[in-house]
Short mmCIF file of C-alpha atoms and ligand atoms in Angstrom, two decimals:
data_model
loop_
_atom_site.label_atom_id
_atom_site.label_comp_id
_atom_site.label_asym_id
_atom_site.label_seq_id
_atom_site.Cartn_x
_atom_site.Cartn_y
_atom_site.Cartn_z
CA UNK A 1 -64.36 -71.17 -281.11
CA UNK A 2 -61.89 -72.46 -278.83
CA UNK A 3 -60.21 -74.26 -281.56
CA UNK A 4 -59.44 -70.93 -283.04
CA UNK A 5 -58.15 -69.91 -280.02
CA UNK A 6 -55.20 -72.72 -279.96
CA UNK A 7 -54.73 -72.51 -283.55
CA UNK A 8 -53.97 -68.28 -282.92
CA UNK A 9 -51.87 -69.25 -279.52
CA UNK A 10 -49.90 -72.12 -281.54
CA UNK A 11 -49.27 -69.74 -284.58
CA UNK A 12 -48.10 -67.13 -282.07
CA UNK A 13 -45.52 -69.41 -280.58
CA UNK A 14 -44.21 -70.48 -283.87
CA UNK A 15 -43.86 -66.96 -284.77
CA UNK A 16 -42.15 -66.31 -281.24
CA UNK A 17 -39.98 -69.04 -281.82
CA UNK A 18 -38.98 -68.31 -285.16
CA UNK A 19 -37.68 -64.89 -284.43
CA UNK A 20 -40.40 -63.25 -286.95
CA UNK A 21 -43.05 -61.87 -283.97
CA UNK A 22 -39.99 -59.97 -282.89
CA UNK A 23 -39.83 -58.44 -286.69
CA UNK A 24 -43.51 -57.28 -286.58
CA UNK A 25 -41.98 -55.19 -283.41
CA UNK A 26 -41.07 -52.28 -285.08
CA UNK A 27 -38.23 -51.24 -282.63
CA UNK A 28 -37.09 -55.11 -282.23
CA UNK A 29 -34.77 -57.38 -284.31
CA UNK A 30 -34.38 -61.10 -284.19
CA UNK A 31 -31.26 -62.49 -283.57
CA UNK A 32 -29.34 -64.26 -286.04
CA UNK A 33 -26.27 -66.57 -284.39
CA UNK A 34 -24.26 -66.29 -281.66
CA UNK A 35 -25.77 -64.44 -278.50
CA UNK A 36 -22.37 -63.43 -277.25
CA UNK A 37 -20.27 -60.56 -277.98
CA UNK A 38 -16.92 -60.98 -278.65
CA UNK A 39 -14.41 -61.09 -275.44
CA UNK A 40 -12.49 -57.66 -276.83
CA UNK A 41 -15.71 -56.05 -277.44
CA UNK A 42 -16.22 -53.09 -274.80
CA UNK A 43 -19.34 -50.71 -273.75
CA UNK A 44 -19.50 -47.33 -273.23
CA UNK A 45 -21.15 -44.13 -272.75
CA UNK A 46 -20.79 -40.66 -273.88
CA UNK A 47 -21.37 -37.30 -272.98
CA UNK A 48 -19.81 -33.49 -274.41
CA UNK A 49 -18.67 -30.56 -272.46
CA UNK A 50 -21.40 -28.01 -273.46
CA UNK A 51 -24.19 -30.53 -273.03
CA UNK A 52 -23.16 -30.99 -269.25
CA UNK A 53 -20.24 -28.89 -267.73
CA UNK A 54 -21.94 -25.28 -266.95
CA UNK A 55 -19.05 -23.08 -265.73
CA UNK A 56 -19.15 -21.18 -268.72
CA UNK A 57 -17.04 -18.68 -267.35
CA UNK A 58 -15.06 -19.74 -264.37
CA UNK A 59 -11.96 -20.17 -263.78
CA UNK A 60 -10.16 -18.78 -266.91
CA UNK A 61 -12.59 -20.37 -269.88
CA UNK A 62 -12.98 -18.60 -272.97
CA UNK A 63 -16.20 -17.91 -274.66
CA UNK A 64 -17.40 -20.65 -277.16
CA UNK A 65 -19.40 -20.05 -279.87
CA UNK A 66 -22.22 -21.46 -278.30
CA UNK A 67 -22.51 -19.22 -275.39
CA UNK A 68 -22.29 -16.47 -277.38
CA UNK A 69 -24.91 -18.05 -279.23
CA UNK A 70 -27.51 -18.95 -276.43
CA UNK A 71 -26.81 -15.58 -274.48
CA UNK A 72 -27.45 -13.59 -277.49
CA UNK A 73 -30.60 -15.49 -278.78
CA UNK A 74 -31.96 -17.38 -275.63
CA UNK A 75 -35.50 -17.39 -277.86
CA UNK A 76 -33.75 -19.88 -280.39
CA UNK A 77 -33.31 -22.37 -277.31
CA UNK A 78 -37.18 -24.46 -277.02
CA UNK A 79 -37.19 -23.99 -273.18
CA UNK A 80 -34.78 -20.99 -272.93
CA UNK A 81 -32.21 -22.99 -270.96
CA UNK A 82 -28.39 -22.34 -271.44
CA UNK A 83 -25.22 -24.09 -270.84
CA UNK A 84 -24.02 -21.51 -268.08
CA UNK A 85 -24.62 -24.47 -265.96
CA UNK A 86 -26.31 -27.39 -267.37
CA UNK A 87 -26.02 -30.31 -265.22
CA UNK A 88 -23.03 -28.97 -263.45
CA UNK A 89 -20.26 -31.32 -264.22
CA UNK A 90 -17.79 -28.94 -264.21
CA UNK A 91 -18.41 -29.61 -260.24
CA UNK A 92 -19.85 -32.16 -260.02
CA UNK A 93 -18.12 -35.05 -262.53
CA UNK A 94 -17.91 -37.34 -258.79
CA UNK A 95 -21.64 -37.40 -259.34
CA UNK A 96 -21.03 -39.01 -263.24
CA UNK A 97 -18.10 -41.12 -262.09
CA UNK A 98 -20.89 -43.04 -259.52
CA UNK A 99 -23.11 -43.28 -262.29
CA UNK A 100 -20.27 -44.70 -264.69
CA UNK A 101 -19.12 -46.93 -261.86
CA UNK A 102 -22.95 -48.14 -261.43
CA UNK A 103 -23.31 -48.93 -265.16
CA UNK A 104 -20.06 -50.80 -264.98
CA UNK A 105 -18.91 -49.41 -268.46
CA UNK A 106 -15.58 -50.03 -269.90
CA UNK A 107 -14.80 -46.73 -271.34
CA UNK A 108 -16.10 -43.10 -271.21
CA UNK A 109 -16.38 -40.92 -273.86
CA UNK A 110 -16.28 -36.95 -273.07
CA UNK A 111 -15.39 -33.96 -274.88
CA UNK A 112 -12.82 -30.90 -273.96
CA UNK A 113 -13.76 -27.52 -274.20
CA UNK A 114 -11.39 -26.04 -276.46
CA UNK A 115 -11.94 -22.73 -275.07
CA UNK A 116 -11.75 -24.06 -271.26
CA UNK A 117 -7.83 -25.06 -271.29
CA UNK A 118 -7.02 -22.50 -274.57
CA UNK A 119 -9.60 -19.47 -273.59
CA UNK A 120 -8.78 -17.94 -277.28
CA UNK A 121 -8.31 -20.77 -278.99
CA UNK A 122 -4.47 -20.32 -279.70
CA UNK A 123 -2.37 -22.72 -277.72
CA UNK A 124 -0.45 -19.77 -276.16
CA UNK A 125 -3.22 -19.03 -274.17
CA UNK A 126 -3.01 -21.61 -271.52
CA UNK A 127 -5.12 -22.00 -268.95
CA UNK A 128 -4.07 -24.34 -266.36
CA UNK A 129 -7.26 -24.35 -264.18
CA UNK A 130 -9.35 -26.11 -267.22
CA UNK A 131 -6.28 -28.70 -267.63
CA UNK A 132 -6.23 -29.79 -264.28
CA UNK A 133 -10.02 -30.56 -264.47
CA UNK A 134 -9.73 -32.96 -267.60
CA UNK A 135 -6.30 -34.37 -265.58
CA UNK A 136 -8.54 -34.93 -262.95
CA UNK A 137 -11.67 -36.78 -265.04
CA UNK A 138 -8.80 -38.71 -266.76
CA UNK A 139 -6.97 -39.74 -263.53
CA UNK A 140 -10.36 -40.55 -261.79
CA UNK A 141 -11.79 -43.15 -265.04
CA UNK A 142 -8.37 -44.76 -265.06
CA UNK A 143 -8.25 -45.14 -261.45
CA UNK A 144 -11.88 -47.06 -261.60
CA UNK A 145 -10.77 -49.08 -264.74
CA UNK A 146 -12.72 -46.99 -266.99
CA UNK A 147 -10.94 -46.20 -270.15
CA UNK A 148 -10.88 -42.37 -271.17
CA UNK A 149 -12.16 -41.81 -274.50
CA UNK A 150 -11.93 -37.79 -275.43
CA UNK A 151 -13.69 -35.98 -278.59
CA UNK A 152 -11.28 -32.95 -279.15
CA UNK A 153 -14.23 -31.23 -280.76
CA UNK A 154 -18.07 -30.92 -280.34
CA UNK A 155 -19.41 -28.08 -281.40
CA UNK A 156 -18.36 -25.97 -278.89
CA UNK A 157 -15.27 -24.30 -281.42
CA UNK A 158 -13.56 -20.98 -278.92
CA UNK A 159 -15.08 -17.61 -279.73
CA UNK A 160 -12.39 -16.02 -280.58
CA UNK A 161 -11.53 -18.50 -283.64
CA UNK A 162 -14.99 -18.21 -285.02
CA UNK A 163 -13.66 -14.32 -284.90
CA UNK A 164 -11.44 -15.19 -288.07
CA UNK A 165 -14.34 -17.53 -289.76
CA UNK A 166 -13.82 -20.46 -287.89
CA UNK A 167 -14.18 -23.47 -290.44
CA UNK A 168 -14.89 -21.04 -293.04
CA UNK A 169 -10.82 -19.93 -293.06
CA UNK A 170 -8.11 -22.35 -293.76
CA UNK A 171 -6.29 -20.68 -291.08
CA UNK A 172 -8.27 -23.78 -288.57
CA UNK A 173 -6.54 -26.72 -290.06
CA UNK A 174 -3.44 -25.53 -288.39
CA UNK A 175 -4.88 -24.15 -285.23
CA UNK A 176 -7.05 -27.26 -285.15
CA UNK A 177 -3.84 -29.70 -285.58
CA UNK A 178 -1.90 -27.13 -282.72
CA UNK A 179 -4.63 -27.99 -280.30
CA UNK A 180 -4.63 -31.64 -280.60
CA UNK A 181 -0.54 -31.86 -280.66
CA UNK A 182 -0.95 -30.03 -276.95
CA UNK A 183 -3.73 -32.44 -276.17
CA UNK A 184 -1.79 -35.20 -276.86
CA UNK A 185 1.30 -33.88 -274.64
CA UNK A 186 -0.99 -33.33 -271.70
CA UNK A 187 -3.13 -36.20 -271.70
CA UNK A 188 -1.84 -38.51 -274.56
CA UNK A 189 0.03 -40.66 -271.74
CA UNK A 190 -3.37 -41.91 -270.59
CA UNK A 191 -5.74 -41.16 -273.32
CA UNK A 192 -5.82 -44.04 -275.61
CA UNK A 193 -8.53 -43.52 -278.01
CA UNK A 194 -8.89 -39.96 -279.70
CA UNK A 195 -11.92 -38.48 -281.47
CA UNK A 196 -10.99 -35.42 -283.57
CA UNK A 197 -14.29 -34.29 -284.97
CA UNK A 198 -17.98 -34.88 -283.91
CA UNK A 199 -20.07 -35.22 -286.99
CA UNK A 200 -18.40 -32.96 -289.15
CA UNK A 201 -21.39 -32.98 -291.81
CA UNK A 202 -23.83 -32.13 -289.61
CA UNK A 203 -21.93 -29.17 -287.66
CA UNK A 204 -21.13 -27.98 -291.10
CA UNK A 205 -24.86 -27.75 -292.59
CA UNK A 206 -26.29 -26.48 -289.61
CA UNK A 207 -23.71 -23.70 -288.89
CA UNK A 208 -22.67 -22.42 -292.23
CA UNK A 209 -25.48 -23.75 -294.72
CA UNK A 210 -28.77 -23.19 -292.92
CA UNK A 211 -28.12 -21.02 -289.75
CA UNK A 212 -29.55 -23.20 -287.04
CA UNK A 213 -26.21 -23.64 -285.00
CA UNK A 214 -23.51 -20.41 -284.28
CA UNK A 215 -22.56 -18.64 -286.26
CA UNK A 216 -25.67 -18.85 -288.28
CA UNK A 217 -24.48 -18.39 -291.52
CA UNK A 218 -26.98 -19.24 -294.41
CA UNK A 219 -25.02 -19.86 -297.53
CA UNK A 220 -26.35 -23.68 -298.55
CA UNK A 221 -24.56 -25.42 -300.87
CA UNK A 222 -21.23 -23.25 -300.57
CA UNK A 223 -20.11 -22.30 -296.76
CA UNK A 224 -20.66 -25.97 -295.87
CA UNK A 225 -18.89 -27.16 -297.82
CA UNK A 226 -15.75 -25.22 -297.59
CA UNK A 227 -16.41 -26.44 -293.60
CA UNK A 228 -16.23 -29.85 -294.77
CA UNK A 229 -13.27 -29.17 -296.57
CA UNK A 230 -11.19 -27.66 -293.47
CA UNK A 231 -12.69 -29.99 -291.13
CA UNK A 232 -11.52 -33.15 -293.43
CA UNK A 233 -7.77 -31.31 -293.53
CA UNK A 234 -7.95 -30.59 -289.85
CA UNK A 235 -8.58 -33.95 -289.00
CA UNK A 236 -6.01 -35.40 -291.35
CA UNK A 237 -3.62 -32.75 -290.19
CA UNK A 238 -4.28 -33.66 -286.41
CA UNK A 239 -3.80 -37.74 -287.17
CA UNK A 240 -0.63 -37.37 -289.27
CA UNK A 241 0.75 -35.39 -286.06
CA UNK A 242 0.03 -37.85 -283.46
CA UNK A 243 1.45 -40.84 -285.76
CA UNK A 244 4.70 -38.84 -286.70
CA UNK A 245 5.45 -37.23 -283.44
CA UNK A 246 3.05 -39.34 -280.57
CA UNK A 247 2.13 -42.76 -281.79
CA UNK A 248 5.79 -44.36 -280.88
CA UNK A 249 5.56 -43.62 -277.13
CA UNK A 250 1.27 -43.61 -276.44
CA UNK A 251 0.27 -45.95 -278.95
CA UNK A 252 -3.44 -44.96 -278.97
CA UNK A 253 -5.67 -44.87 -281.70
CA UNK A 254 -7.67 -41.60 -283.59
CA UNK A 255 -10.93 -41.89 -285.56
CA UNK A 256 -13.63 -39.20 -286.57
CA UNK A 257 -17.36 -39.57 -285.23
CA UNK A 258 -19.35 -39.90 -288.58
CA UNK A 259 -23.13 -39.53 -288.46
CA UNK A 260 -25.35 -41.18 -291.03
CA UNK A 261 -28.94 -42.79 -291.56
CA UNK A 262 -29.22 -46.18 -293.79
CA UNK A 263 -31.65 -45.54 -296.68
CA UNK A 264 -34.30 -48.17 -297.61
CA UNK A 265 -36.39 -47.88 -300.99
CA UNK A 266 -40.06 -49.37 -301.09
CA UNK A 267 -39.79 -49.02 -305.16
CA UNK A 268 -36.45 -50.31 -305.78
CA UNK A 269 -34.69 -47.30 -306.37
CA UNK A 270 -31.16 -48.22 -305.66
CA UNK A 271 -29.77 -45.31 -307.39
CA UNK A 272 -31.52 -43.30 -304.57
CA UNK A 273 -30.17 -45.66 -302.22
CA UNK A 274 -26.73 -44.95 -302.97
CA UNK A 275 -27.56 -41.43 -303.57
CA UNK A 276 -28.59 -41.37 -299.63
CA UNK A 277 -25.50 -43.05 -298.34
CA UNK A 278 -22.90 -41.46 -300.38
CA UNK A 279 -24.66 -37.85 -299.41
CA UNK A 280 -24.43 -38.54 -295.90
CA UNK A 281 -21.84 -41.66 -294.97
CA UNK A 282 -19.64 -41.18 -298.13
CA UNK A 283 -19.33 -37.69 -297.56
CA UNK A 284 -17.53 -37.82 -294.62
CA UNK A 285 -16.06 -41.53 -294.86
CA UNK A 286 -14.87 -42.01 -298.59
CA UNK A 287 -12.32 -39.56 -298.20
CA UNK A 288 -10.78 -41.16 -294.95
CA UNK A 289 -11.51 -44.70 -296.05
CA UNK A 290 -12.47 -45.43 -299.59
CA UNK A 291 -9.46 -47.09 -302.05
CA UNK A 292 -9.53 -43.95 -304.11
CA UNK A 293 -9.89 -41.51 -301.43
CA UNK A 294 -11.88 -38.06 -302.27
CA UNK A 295 -15.02 -37.42 -302.07
CA UNK A 296 -17.43 -39.93 -303.68
CA UNK A 297 -17.94 -40.01 -307.17
CA UNK A 298 -21.69 -39.14 -307.19
CA UNK A 299 -21.22 -36.32 -304.82
CA UNK A 300 -18.53 -34.91 -306.94
CA UNK A 301 -20.76 -35.09 -310.33
CA UNK A 302 -23.94 -34.18 -308.88
CA UNK A 303 -22.28 -30.69 -307.24
CA UNK A 304 -20.43 -30.08 -310.03
CA UNK A 305 -23.51 -30.52 -312.72
CA UNK A 306 -25.74 -28.13 -310.77
CA UNK A 307 -23.02 -25.81 -310.10
CA UNK A 308 -22.90 -24.85 -313.71
CA UNK A 309 -26.69 -25.15 -314.03
CA UNK A 310 -26.78 -22.42 -311.42
CA UNK A 311 -24.45 -19.95 -312.95
CA UNK A 312 -21.26 -20.78 -311.45
CA UNK A 313 -18.51 -20.67 -313.15
CA UNK A 314 -17.34 -24.05 -311.17
CA UNK A 315 -18.16 -27.01 -308.66
CA UNK A 316 -19.07 -25.28 -305.22
CA UNK A 317 -17.36 -28.26 -304.09
CA UNK A 318 -13.76 -27.61 -303.33
CA UNK A 319 -11.75 -30.48 -304.18
CA UNK A 320 -9.18 -32.07 -302.63
CA UNK A 321 -5.68 -31.58 -304.59
CA UNK A 322 -3.64 -35.02 -305.44
CA UNK A 323 -1.48 -34.00 -302.11
CA UNK A 324 -4.58 -33.43 -299.80
CA UNK A 325 -6.43 -36.58 -301.00
CA UNK A 326 -3.61 -38.55 -300.38
CA UNK A 327 -2.81 -36.99 -297.13
CA UNK A 328 -6.57 -37.64 -295.95
CA UNK A 329 -6.75 -41.00 -297.28
CA UNK A 330 -6.00 -43.24 -294.70
CA UNK A 331 -5.97 -40.63 -291.65
CA UNK A 332 -8.17 -42.60 -289.53
CA UNK A 333 -7.41 -45.98 -287.53
CA UNK A 334 -11.18 -46.99 -287.23
CA UNK A 335 -14.70 -45.37 -288.38
CA UNK A 336 -16.63 -43.73 -285.63
CA UNK A 337 -20.30 -44.38 -286.17
CA UNK A 338 -22.81 -42.26 -284.85
CA UNK A 339 -26.10 -43.61 -285.43
CA UNK A 340 -29.83 -42.79 -284.66
CA UNK A 341 -32.31 -43.45 -286.99
CA UNK A 342 -33.28 -43.99 -290.74
CA UNK A 343 -35.28 -43.37 -293.41
CA UNK A 344 -37.35 -44.32 -296.86
CA UNK A 345 -35.62 -42.23 -300.22
CA UNK A 346 -36.79 -42.01 -303.61
CA UNK A 347 -35.53 -39.31 -306.40
CA UNK A 348 -36.58 -36.22 -305.99
CA UNK A 349 -40.15 -35.65 -307.46
CA UNK A 350 -41.10 -31.92 -307.00
CA UNK A 351 -37.66 -29.29 -306.66
CA UNK A 352 -39.67 -26.25 -306.71
CA UNK A 353 -39.92 -26.25 -302.92
CA UNK A 354 -35.88 -27.29 -302.67
CA UNK A 355 -33.81 -24.10 -301.41
CA UNK A 356 -30.71 -23.87 -304.60
CA UNK A 357 -28.05 -24.51 -304.23
CA UNK A 358 -28.06 -26.90 -300.84
CA UNK A 359 -27.01 -30.13 -300.00
CA UNK A 360 -30.59 -31.03 -300.20
CA UNK A 361 -30.88 -30.04 -303.57
CA UNK A 362 -27.48 -31.66 -304.75
CA UNK A 363 -28.72 -34.76 -303.51
CA UNK A 364 -31.49 -35.03 -305.33
CA UNK A 365 -33.65 -37.30 -303.11
CA UNK A 366 -36.84 -37.26 -301.43
CA UNK A 367 -37.11 -39.06 -297.73
CA UNK A 368 -39.64 -40.26 -295.68
CA UNK A 369 -40.21 -42.73 -292.78
CA UNK A 370 -42.79 -45.40 -292.38
CA UNK A 371 -45.74 -44.58 -289.95
CA UNK A 372 -45.11 -47.99 -288.32
CA UNK A 373 -41.81 -46.98 -287.04
CA UNK A 374 -41.47 -46.31 -283.01
CA UNK A 375 -40.85 -42.44 -282.67
CA UNK A 376 -38.88 -40.89 -279.73
CA UNK A 377 -39.55 -37.64 -278.05
CA UNK A 378 -37.33 -36.02 -280.61
CA UNK A 379 -39.51 -36.21 -283.93
CA UNK A 380 -36.62 -36.91 -286.09
CA UNK A 381 -35.79 -40.03 -284.04
CA UNK A 382 -37.20 -43.26 -285.31
CA UNK A 383 -36.51 -46.46 -283.85
CA UNK A 384 -35.18 -48.89 -286.91
CA UNK A 385 -32.81 -51.27 -285.78
CA UNK A 386 -32.36 -52.91 -288.90
CA UNK A 387 -31.05 -49.55 -290.71
CA UNK A 388 -27.52 -50.26 -288.07
CA UNK A 389 -27.32 -53.64 -289.07
CA UNK A 390 -27.57 -52.62 -293.01
CA UNK A 391 -25.28 -49.62 -292.51
CA UNK A 392 -22.59 -51.81 -291.07
CA UNK A 393 -22.82 -54.14 -293.64
CA UNK A 394 -22.19 -51.71 -296.09
CA UNK A 395 -19.51 -50.12 -294.41
CA UNK A 396 -17.80 -53.67 -294.23
CA UNK A 397 -18.38 -53.89 -298.23
CA UNK A 398 -17.31 -50.27 -299.06
CA UNK A 399 -14.64 -49.67 -296.96
CA UNK A 400 -12.30 -52.71 -296.42
CA UNK A 401 -14.05 -54.09 -293.24
CA UNK A 402 -12.32 -51.50 -291.31
CA UNK A 403 -12.71 -51.29 -287.50
CA UNK A 404 -15.78 -49.31 -286.37
CA UNK A 405 -16.90 -48.35 -283.48
CA UNK A 406 -20.16 -47.25 -282.45
CA UNK A 407 -19.54 -43.61 -280.94
CA UNK A 408 -23.10 -42.70 -280.59
CA UNK A 409 -26.76 -44.43 -280.61
CA UNK A 410 -29.34 -43.15 -278.06
CA UNK A 411 -33.15 -42.41 -277.41
CA UNK A 412 -35.16 -39.86 -276.13
CA UNK A 413 -38.14 -39.40 -273.83
CA UNK A 414 -39.22 -37.21 -270.89
CA UNK A 415 -38.00 -36.92 -267.37
CA UNK A 416 -39.77 -40.74 -266.67
CA UNK A 417 -37.41 -43.21 -264.74
CA UNK A 418 -39.37 -46.40 -266.40
CA UNK A 419 -38.40 -46.04 -269.71
CA UNK A 420 -39.09 -49.20 -271.59
CA UNK A 421 -38.67 -47.68 -275.12
CA UNK A 422 -35.19 -46.64 -274.22
CA UNK A 423 -34.27 -50.22 -273.41
CA UNK A 424 -36.50 -51.55 -276.53
CA UNK A 425 -34.24 -49.12 -278.38
CA UNK A 426 -31.16 -50.00 -276.71
CA UNK A 427 -31.91 -53.75 -277.13
CA UNK A 428 -32.62 -54.31 -280.58
CA UNK A 429 -29.63 -51.86 -281.82
CA UNK A 430 -27.32 -54.34 -279.77
CA UNK A 431 -28.92 -56.78 -281.65
CA UNK A 432 -28.48 -55.24 -284.57
CA UNK A 433 -24.53 -54.90 -283.86
CA UNK A 434 -24.43 -58.88 -282.89
CA UNK A 435 -26.07 -59.66 -286.36
CA UNK A 436 -24.03 -57.82 -287.84
CA UNK A 437 -20.99 -58.84 -286.23
CA UNK A 438 -22.03 -62.21 -286.91
CA UNK A 439 -22.12 -61.96 -290.45
CA UNK A 440 -18.21 -60.67 -290.46
CA UNK A 441 -18.27 -57.22 -289.53
CA UNK A 442 -15.39 -55.76 -287.57
CA UNK A 443 -17.30 -53.99 -284.90
CA UNK A 444 -15.29 -53.39 -281.60
CA UNK A 445 -17.38 -51.24 -279.70
CA UNK A 446 -20.93 -49.47 -278.53
CA UNK A 447 -21.32 -46.08 -277.45
CA UNK A 448 -24.82 -44.93 -275.38
CA UNK A 449 -25.99 -41.42 -275.92
CA UNK A 450 -26.00 -40.54 -273.41
CA UNK A 451 -24.92 -41.13 -269.50
CA UNK A 452 -26.77 -38.41 -267.98
CA UNK A 453 -29.57 -35.80 -269.42
CA UNK A 454 -27.57 -33.20 -271.31
CA UNK A 455 -28.86 -29.98 -272.44
CA UNK A 456 -30.24 -30.94 -276.21
CA UNK A 457 -29.17 -28.09 -278.08
CA UNK A 458 -31.59 -25.95 -279.33
CA UNK A 459 -33.89 -28.45 -277.83
CA UNK A 460 -32.32 -27.28 -274.47
CA UNK A 461 -33.80 -29.71 -272.05
CA UNK A 462 -37.16 -30.93 -273.63
CA UNK A 463 -35.46 -34.14 -274.92
CA UNK A 464 -33.85 -36.57 -272.43
CA UNK A 465 -31.32 -38.87 -273.50
CA UNK A 466 -29.39 -40.30 -269.93
CA UNK A 467 -29.77 -43.75 -268.72
CA UNK A 468 -29.17 -41.20 -265.76
CA UNK A 469 -32.19 -38.67 -265.35
CA UNK A 470 -31.17 -35.35 -263.89
CA UNK A 471 -33.00 -33.09 -261.99
CA UNK A 472 -32.42 -30.00 -262.82
CA UNK A 473 -34.61 -28.02 -260.00
CA UNK A 474 -32.41 -30.07 -257.33
CA UNK A 475 -29.90 -28.37 -255.76
CA UNK A 476 -27.01 -30.95 -256.37
CA UNK A 477 -28.57 -31.84 -260.12
CA UNK A 478 -29.36 -35.24 -258.52
CA UNK A 479 -28.33 -37.82 -260.43
CA UNK A 480 -30.96 -41.11 -260.82
CA UNK A 481 -30.48 -44.57 -262.97
CA UNK A 482 -33.66 -44.88 -265.07
CA UNK A 483 -34.42 -48.70 -265.37
CA UNK A 484 -32.60 -48.54 -268.92
CA UNK A 485 -29.24 -47.97 -266.77
CA UNK A 486 -29.88 -51.40 -265.08
CA UNK A 487 -30.32 -53.43 -268.48
CA UNK A 488 -27.40 -51.39 -269.85
CA UNK A 489 -25.56 -52.87 -266.52
CA UNK A 490 -26.65 -56.68 -267.06
CA UNK A 491 -25.45 -56.45 -270.91
CA UNK A 492 -22.19 -55.04 -269.85
CA UNK A 493 -21.60 -57.71 -266.81
CA UNK A 494 -22.58 -60.47 -269.40
CA UNK A 495 -21.50 -59.50 -272.55
CA UNK A 496 -25.04 -60.82 -273.69
CA UNK A 497 -28.37 -59.61 -274.26
CA UNK A 498 -30.73 -60.69 -271.74
CA UNK A 499 -33.91 -62.25 -273.23
CA UNK A 500 -36.34 -60.47 -270.62
CA UNK A 501 -35.72 -56.87 -269.13
C1 BGC B 1 -24.79 -35.44 -281.38
C2 BGC B 1 -25.22 -35.29 -279.77
C3 BGC B 1 -26.84 -34.61 -279.31
C4 BGC B 1 -27.35 -36.16 -279.87
C5 BGC B 1 -28.98 -36.31 -279.63
C6 BGC B 1 -25.37 -36.30 -282.01
O1 BGC B 1 -25.72 -36.29 -283.04
O2 BGC B 1 -23.27 -35.42 -281.59
O3 BGC B 1 -24.57 -33.37 -279.29
O4 BGC B 1 -27.05 -34.71 -278.22
O5 BGC B 1 -27.56 -36.29 -281.20
O6 BGC B 1 -29.73 -35.11 -280.49
#
């Protein structure tokens, strides 16, 4: 008996030594290569305006589509909370700054509320108090050695812009580019990294395809694709405006945030993996980074085939003409990647229950997850760090090793402060990035989502992603570091992943 015990202990020791034991834990990853992040690698945290600011109608701010949505449909938010006060960052940036300083982050990614500085969305409707607020944030960050990284659009479209159709009206292209131009003029002397749009495929599908997000349109497979067309064009014009009119003086870089999973197949269906990747990553990244530009071929051909079958007289996917294909191609200095989770994928078996037309039906695949993957408070979020490593290598090979900045990666739980689950998540995903870098991937930054607990869209405050918890019932919306905050700070200080947590 004792002999068996010794053998088991020995075998376990061997597995730990060789890294295999880590692989058995579904939220960890074995190290491959150097344990050090490169000297120029930077670490940050992210938030978005509507999710934290509050002050929804203060000092001249105009309403956004999300203000209208939460007011008109409080029952659609899990806990009936809203963005009126949120975590009150409009009045409490100093508390956020204290948290950022405690973490010792190199940069802070936050978004600008378009309607706070241009209440109608039109640049003629300037609101100086809103501008002052962002100037203060930027100046205080820089004074504390933290680089500002600014997202121009994170879902909170000015309500007036939506009245004209929002992303379904091609007017948005120039409207967004004019807004971007004003941002360069106002803040570009100090902001050197810009993110135009946050996850266009997600907001296009949620807002115009499936009605989960405002303006709650239900026209899947049609309006979500029109939204994609206008979003990519708006991004490209904003990019070229910067390059031709501001870059020489301001010398910053511009990207777009792209959300994607990685995909695996238990039955080695390479075509399903490819469809999964092209209909997510490729839909957004191929037009910007692939040699040929435009949408991926499988995306274009699946949609065209289905459209004809469904009785449309042409494809539902608006195709870029030569001028636009060229303008969009190359219109980013880095690929901004939002990575949360991955899935198994197969070619679709039973299509009877799938909405037609729709992105799902066009993709023609079914997703599933491994029951062993560790699950967060958010049911869609499973810890799959190897998926991030896989995705980074895919990007390296598919898009000529373009520079990648991870713009979001995060784990949700409840209000607890002992957040060991979040620490395993961050640790294993940092390991995935390090493994990818050691394998030649050009990844230069990591952003944890999020700095503080935030209004999680239709989930309200039922799921928490913050390194700092926020006590919503306290008068000053007290921010307190979770255990993960100390862990992350240690990573940032040492540029290494600590062995022990
Ligand atoms: C969004 C965030 C959101 C996070 C977690 C991301 O895709 O950009 O706004 O809070 O997911 O749900």
